[in-house]
Amino acid sequence: MLASVGEMLQEERIRQKRTLKEISDALNIRQNYLEAVEANQYAIIPGSVFAKGFIRNYGNYLGLDGAALVDEYKASVEEKTPRPEVRTVVLPKKKKERRVESKRKGRQGKWPEITIIAGVVIFLLLILWILL
C-alpha cells in the first residue's frame, strides 16, 4: 500500500532527525498544523489552500518534490470531498422595486427631449441675434 502524504513527510522528517518545532520555526507554520498534515487530519487546517501550501513548503524543506506531494493530496483528499450543488435562483422583483425602476426610466426618458428642444431654441435665438 502506498504511504499517504502525511506519512511520507513524517518518515522523511524522522529520517533526517528533525523535529516539528524546528520545521515549524523555519517555515513559520504552526506546529499543530504540521502535526495535522502528518496525521492526514486536514480538517484542522483552515482551508485546502492552506493545506496545499503547507504540504508544498514542508515537502520542499525536506528536499522532497512539494508539487508532487500536493498532487497526491489532491488525488487522495479533494476528489473524495463532495462538492455542493450550486443552483441559481432568480427572485421576482417586488412591486415597490418595479415602481421605483419605472419612475427612474420615466425621468431619464424626458431629459433627451428637453435637451434637444433647448438646443433648438438656443440655435434659433443665435440665428436671430446674428441677423439683427
Tab-separated table of C-alpha atoms in Angstrom:
chain	number	residue	atom	x	y	z
A	1	MET	CA	0.000	0.000	0.000
A	2	LEU	CA	1.220	3.496	-0.861
A	3	ALA	CA	2.041	5.813	2.029
A	4	SER	CA	-0.117	8.889	2.461
A	5	VAL	CA	1.257	12.395	2.069
A	6	GLY	CA	1.460	12.839	5.830
A	7	GLU	CA	3.227	9.526	6.316
A	8	MET	CA	5.786	10.369	3.613
A	9	LEU	CA	6.517	13.730	5.206
A	10	GLN	CA	6.758	12.236	8.691
A	11	GLU	CA	9.055	9.417	7.547
A	12	GLU	CA	11.388	11.841	5.785
A	13	ARG	CA	11.421	14.197	8.781
A	14	ILE	CA	12.319	11.324	11.124
A	15	ARG	CA	14.935	10.037	8.689
A	16	GLN	CA	16.555	13.489	8.685
A	17	LYS	CA	16.286	13.613	12.511
A	18	ARG	CA	14.410	16.900	12.505
A	19	THR	CA	11.776	17.990	14.995
A	20	LEU	CA	8.403	19.506	14.212
A	21	LYS	CA	9.416	22.555	16.257
A	22	GLU	CA	12.497	23.060	14.084
A	23	ILE	CA	10.456	22.841	10.879
A	24	SER	CA	7.682	24.995	12.321
A	25	ASP	CA	10.178	27.743	13.163
A	26	ALA	CA	11.905	27.510	9.780
A	27	LEU	CA	8.677	27.654	7.734
A	28	ASN	CA	6.588	29.890	10.016
A	29	ILE	CA	3.822	27.279	10.078
A	30	ARG	CA	2.162	26.431	13.372
A	31	GLN	CA	3.366	23.161	14.809
A	32	ASN	CA	-0.195	21.879	15.271
A	33	TYR	CA	-0.807	22.363	11.527
A	34	LEU	CA	2.303	20.335	10.695
A	35	GLU	CA	1.089	17.638	13.099
A	36	ALA	CA	-2.291	17.686	11.330
A	37	VAL	CA	-0.597	17.277	7.935
A	38	GLU	CA	1.436	14.316	9.196
A	39	ALA	CA	-1.705	12.752	10.667
A	40	ASN	CA	-3.714	13.448	7.491
A	41	GLN	CA	-6.234	15.435	9.555
A	42	TYR	CA	-6.761	18.267	7.115
A	43	ALA	CA	-9.991	19.459	8.736
A	44	ILE	CA	-7.852	21.138	11.428
A	45	ILE	CA	-6.182	23.331	8.792
A	46	PRO	CA	-8.243	26.421	7.854
A	47	GLY	CA	-8.867	25.500	4.219
A	48	SER	CA	-7.471	23.396	1.422
A	49	VAL	CA	-5.474	26.320	0.002
A	50	PHE	CA	-3.512	26.489	3.252
A	51	ALA	CA	-3.159	22.707	3.387
A	52	LYS	CA	-1.667	22.666	-0.124
A	53	GLY	CA	0.746	25.460	0.757
A	54	PHE	CA	1.817	23.747	3.982
A	55	ILE	CA	2.366	20.426	2.189
A	56	ARG	CA	4.325	22.065	-0.651
A	57	ASN	CA	6.569	24.076	1.689
A	58	TYR	CA	7.059	21.203	4.134
A	59	GLY	CA	7.983	18.806	1.327
A	60	ASN	CA	10.351	21.268	-0.341
A	61	TYR	CA	12.011	21.985	3.010
A	62	LEU	CA	12.707	18.287	3.470
A	63	GLY	CA	14.088	18.005	-0.071
A	64	LEU	CA	11.039	16.234	-1.485
A	65	ASP	CA	9.010	17.289	-4.526
A	66	GLY	CA	6.436	19.597	-2.945
A	67	ALA	CA	4.359	19.905	-6.110
A	68	ALA	CA	4.085	16.106	-6.427
A	69	LEU	CA	3.001	15.875	-2.789
A	70	VAL	CA	0.293	18.469	-3.436
A	71	ASP	CA	-0.895	16.470	-6.459
A	72	GLU	CA	-1.043	13.361	-4.259
A	73	TYR	CA	-3.007	15.332	-1.650
A	74	LYS	CA	-5.472	16.497	-4.320
A	75	ALA	CA	-5.939	12.964	-5.619
A	76	SER	CA	-6.474	11.467	-2.185
A	77	VAL	CA	-8.440	14.168	-0.388
A	78	GLU	CA	-10.098	16.656	-2.711
A	79	GLU	CA	-11.617	14.080	-5.040
A	80	LYS	CA	-13.265	12.353	-2.085
A	81	THR	CA	-14.754	15.594	-0.804
A	82	PRO	CA	-18.300	16.026	-2.109
A	83	ARG	CA	-18.925	19.298	-3.854
A	84	PRO	CA	-22.166	21.115	-3.135
A	85	GLU	CA	-24.576	21.549	-5.991
A	86	VAL	CA	-24.904	25.199	-6.896
A	87	ARG	CA	-28.156	26.467	-8.311
A	88	THR	CA	-29.017	29.964	-9.399
A	89	VAL	CA	-32.351	31.269	-8.196
A	90	VAL	CA	-33.912	34.324	-9.794
A	91	LEU	CA	-36.358	36.013	-7.480
A	92	PRO	CA	-39.175	38.137	-8.896
A	93	LYS	CA	-38.901	41.852	-8.200
A	94	LYS	CA	-41.135	43.345	-5.571
A	95	LYS	CA	-43.861	45.763	-6.661
A	96	LYS	CA	-42.157	48.675	-4.924
A	97	GLU	CA	-38.877	47.986	-6.760
A	98	ARG	CA	-40.723	47.857	-10.076
A	99	ARG	CA	-42.416	51.216	-9.391
A	100	VAL	CA	-39.150	52.909	-8.435
A	101	GLU	CA	-37.477	51.450	-11.523
A	102	SER	CA	-40.256	52.692	-13.827
A	103	LYS	CA	-40.091	56.198	-12.268
A	104	ARG	CA	-36.368	56.317	-12.932
A	105	LYS	CA	-36.875	55.269	-16.534
A	106	GLY	CA	-39.594	57.914	-16.915
A	107	ARG	CA	-37.358	60.691	-15.621
A	108	GLN	CA	-34.435	59.603	-17.738
A	109	GLY	CA	-36.629	59.436	-20.825
A	110	LYS	CA	-37.597	63.163	-20.639
A	111	TRP	CA	-34.091	64.632	-20.454
A	112	PRO	CA	-33.003	63.915	-24.021
A	113	GLU	CA	-36.151	65.568	-25.367
A	114	ILE	CA	-35.722	68.632	-23.148
A	115	THR	CA	-32.083	68.919	-24.178
A	116	ILE	CA	-32.957	68.800	-27.885
A	117	ILE	CA	-35.698	71.415	-27.537
A	118	ALA	CA	-33.412	73.695	-25.520
A	119	GLY	CA	-30.700	73.289	-28.152
A	120	VAL	CA	-33.074	74.191	-30.979
A	121	VAL	CA	-34.364	77.280	-29.104
A	122	ILE	CA	-30.805	78.455	-28.396
A	123	PHE	CA	-29.844	77.847	-32.035
A	124	LEU	CA	-32.823	79.916	-33.265
A	125	LEU	CA	-32.038	82.724	-30.828
A	126	LEU	CA	-28.413	82.703	-32.008
A	127	ILE	CA	-29.515	82.988	-35.646
A	128	LEU	CA	-31.892	85.857	-34.821
A	129	TRP	CA	-29.142	87.640	-32.900
A	130	ILE	CA	-26.694	87.273	-35.807
A	131	LEU	CA	-29.276	88.509	-38.372
A	132	LEU	CA	-30.349	91.530	-36.372
